[in-house]
Short mmCIF file of N, CA and C in Angstrom, two decimals:
data_model
loop_
_atom_site.label_atom_id
_atom_site.label_comp_id
_atom_site.label_asym_id
_atom_site.label_seq_id
_atom_site.Cartn_x
_atom_site.Cartn_y
_atom_site.Cartn_z
N UNK S 628 79.55 -158.73 22.29
CA UNK S 628 77.57 -158.02 21.93
C UNK S 628 77.76 -157.41 23.63
N UNK S 629 77.66 -156.29 23.06
CA UNK S 629 76.27 -155.21 23.88
C UNK S 629 75.12 -155.12 24.03
N UNK S 630 74.66 -154.88 24.88
CA UNK S 630 73.30 -155.44 25.32
C UNK S 630 72.52 -154.57 24.71
N UNK S 631 71.47 -154.36 24.64
CA UNK S 631 69.97 -153.25 23.88
C UNK S 631 68.93 -153.32 24.24
N UNK S 632 69.20 -152.16 24.68
CA UNK S 632 67.58 -151.90 25.77
C UNK S 632 66.48 -150.99 25.51
N UNK S 633 65.34 -151.56 25.64
CA UNK S 633 64.18 -151.41 24.10
C UNK S 633 63.20 -150.72 25.85
N UNK S 634 62.45 -149.84 25.48
CA UNK S 634 61.35 -149.35 26.21
C UNK S 634 60.53 -148.28 25.81
N UNK S 635 59.10 -148.69 26.07
CA UNK S 635 58.13 -148.18 25.55
C UNK S 635 57.02 -146.73 26.52
N UNK S 636 56.61 -145.80 25.56
CA UNK S 636 56.48 -144.83 26.79
C UNK S 636 55.04 -144.71 26.05
N UNK S 637 53.60 -145.19 26.79
CA UNK S 637 52.76 -144.96 26.57
C UNK S 637 51.62 -143.57 26.97
N UNK S 638 51.49 -142.65 26.57
CA UNK S 638 50.37 -142.04 27.20
C UNK S 638 48.86 -141.76 26.90
N UNK S 639 48.63 -141.75 26.86
CA UNK S 639 46.75 -140.81 27.45
C UNK S 639 46.89 -139.74 27.78
N UNK S 640 45.97 -139.19 26.54
CA UNK S 640 45.68 -138.19 26.64
C UNK S 640 43.64 -137.60 26.94
N UNK S 641 43.59 -137.06 27.85
CA UNK S 641 42.08 -137.04 27.92
C UNK S 641 41.69 -136.19 27.03
N UNK S 642 40.11 -136.18 25.65
CA UNK S 642 40.25 -135.80 24.93
C UNK S 642 38.83 -134.59 25.26
N UNK S 643 40.50 -133.24 24.98
CA UNK S 643 39.56 -131.41 25.56
C UNK S 643 39.16 -131.32 24.66
N UNK S 644 39.69 -129.74 24.25
CA UNK S 644 39.59 -128.70 23.67
C UNK S 644 40.93 -128.38 22.69
N UNK S 645 39.80 -127.93 21.84
CA UNK S 645 41.71 -128.99 19.67
C UNK S 645 43.23 -127.54 20.53
N UNK S 646 43.18 -126.43 21.51
CA UNK S 646 43.62 -125.91 21.89
C UNK S 646 44.50 -126.28 23.40
N UNK S 647 43.71 -126.90 23.66
CA UNK S 647 45.60 -128.01 25.01
C UNK S 647 45.23 -129.47 24.69
N UNK S 648 44.57 -129.35 23.84
CA UNK S 648 45.47 -130.74 22.74
C UNK S 648 46.78 -130.24 22.10
N UNK S 649 46.38 -129.03 21.56
CA UNK S 649 47.74 -128.27 20.73
C UNK S 649 49.07 -128.15 21.94
N UNK S 650 48.29 -127.56 22.45
CA UNK S 650 49.64 -127.92 24.08
C UNK S 650 50.96 -129.00 23.83
N UNK S 651 49.93 -129.52 24.96
CA UNK S 651 49.57 -131.26 25.02
C UNK S 651 50.74 -131.86 24.06
N UNK S 652 50.61 -131.40 23.56
CA UNK S 652 50.76 -132.21 22.31
C UNK S 652 52.64 -131.82 21.40
N UNK S 653 52.84 -129.75 22.02
CA UNK S 653 53.83 -129.09 21.44
C UNK S 653 54.60 -129.17 22.88
N UNK S 654 54.26 -129.59 23.62
CA UNK S 654 55.57 -129.88 24.99
C UNK S 654 55.37 -131.61 24.84
N UNK S 655 55.24 -132.10 24.60
CA UNK S 655 55.34 -133.72 24.05
C UNK S 655 56.28 -133.87 23.71
N UNK S 656 56.27 -133.27 22.63
CA UNK S 656 57.18 -132.82 21.46
C UNK S 656 58.69 -132.79 21.94
N UNK S 657 58.70 -131.54 22.42
CA UNK S 657 60.17 -130.63 22.69
C UNK S 657 60.98 -131.39 23.95
N UNK S 658 59.55 -132.25 24.78
CA UNK S 658 60.25 -133.26 25.79
C UNK S 658 61.33 -134.72 25.23
N UNK S 659 60.48 -135.05 24.10
CA UNK S 659 61.01 -136.07 23.38
C UNK S 659 62.14 -136.00 22.32
N UNK S 660 61.74 -134.61 22.26
CA UNK S 660 63.58 -133.74 21.43
C UNK S 660 64.70 -133.87 22.21
N UNK S 661 63.98 -133.17 23.79
CA UNK S 661 64.41 -133.52 24.78
C UNK S 661 65.58 -135.01 25.17
N UNK S 662 65.01 -135.68 24.55
CA UNK S 662 65.43 -137.13 25.41
C UNK S 662 65.97 -137.65 24.48
N UNK S 663 65.64 -138.04 23.06
CA UNK S 663 66.04 -137.53 21.88
C UNK S 663 68.04 -137.55 21.52
N UNK S 664 67.82 -135.95 21.88
CA UNK S 664 69.55 -135.53 21.95
C UNK S 664 69.31 -136.07 22.99
N UNK S 665 69.72 -136.51 24.71
CA UNK S 665 70.45 -137.08 25.36
C UNK S 665 70.92 -138.65 25.16
N UNK S 666 70.17 -139.14 24.27
CA UNK S 666 69.83 -140.75 24.00
C UNK S 666 71.44 -140.68 22.61
N UNK S 667 70.61 -139.57 21.89
CA UNK S 667 72.31 -139.90 20.81
C UNK S 667 73.19 -139.71 21.06
N UNK S 668 73.85 -137.99 21.93
CA UNK S 668 74.84 -138.24 22.45
C UNK S 668 75.51 -139.44 23.15
N UNK S 669 74.84 -139.61 23.79
CA UNK S 669 75.35 -141.97 24.50
C UNK S 669 75.60 -142.54 23.90
N UNK S 670 75.04 -142.60 22.17
CA UNK S 670 75.49 -143.37 21.01
C UNK S 670 74.41 -143.88 20.79
N UNK S 671 73.31 -143.34 21.04
CA UNK S 671 72.30 -144.50 21.35
C UNK S 671 71.06 -144.12 19.87
N UNK S 672 70.16 -144.65 19.80
CA UNK S 672 68.81 -144.72 18.83
C UNK S 672 67.40 -144.62 19.23
N UNK S 673 66.60 -143.21 19.16
CA UNK S 673 65.42 -143.10 19.30
C UNK S 673 64.20 -143.15 17.80
N UNK S 674 63.31 -143.91 18.29
CA UNK S 674 61.81 -144.64 17.02
C UNK S 674 61.07 -144.33 18.02
N UNK S 675 60.65 -143.00 16.95
CA UNK S 675 59.78 -141.89 18.33
C UNK S 675 58.16 -142.17 16.51
N UNK S 676 57.17 -143.30 18.02
CA UNK S 676 56.30 -143.72 16.52
C UNK S 676 54.60 -143.02 17.35
N UNK S 677 53.56 -142.74 16.80
CA UNK S 677 53.03 -141.98 17.03
C UNK S 677 51.99 -142.45 16.88
#
């Protein structure tokens, strides 16, 4: 039986202007997609909860 590892990444973003929040959201989405692609390439699974 293989081991399963779980990680939780918590990000706190200060409340700023709407434009700033959109930039942060877009950059986070790109970073998560790159992580997901890497993990799935190795046979893992990524579950993202917002």
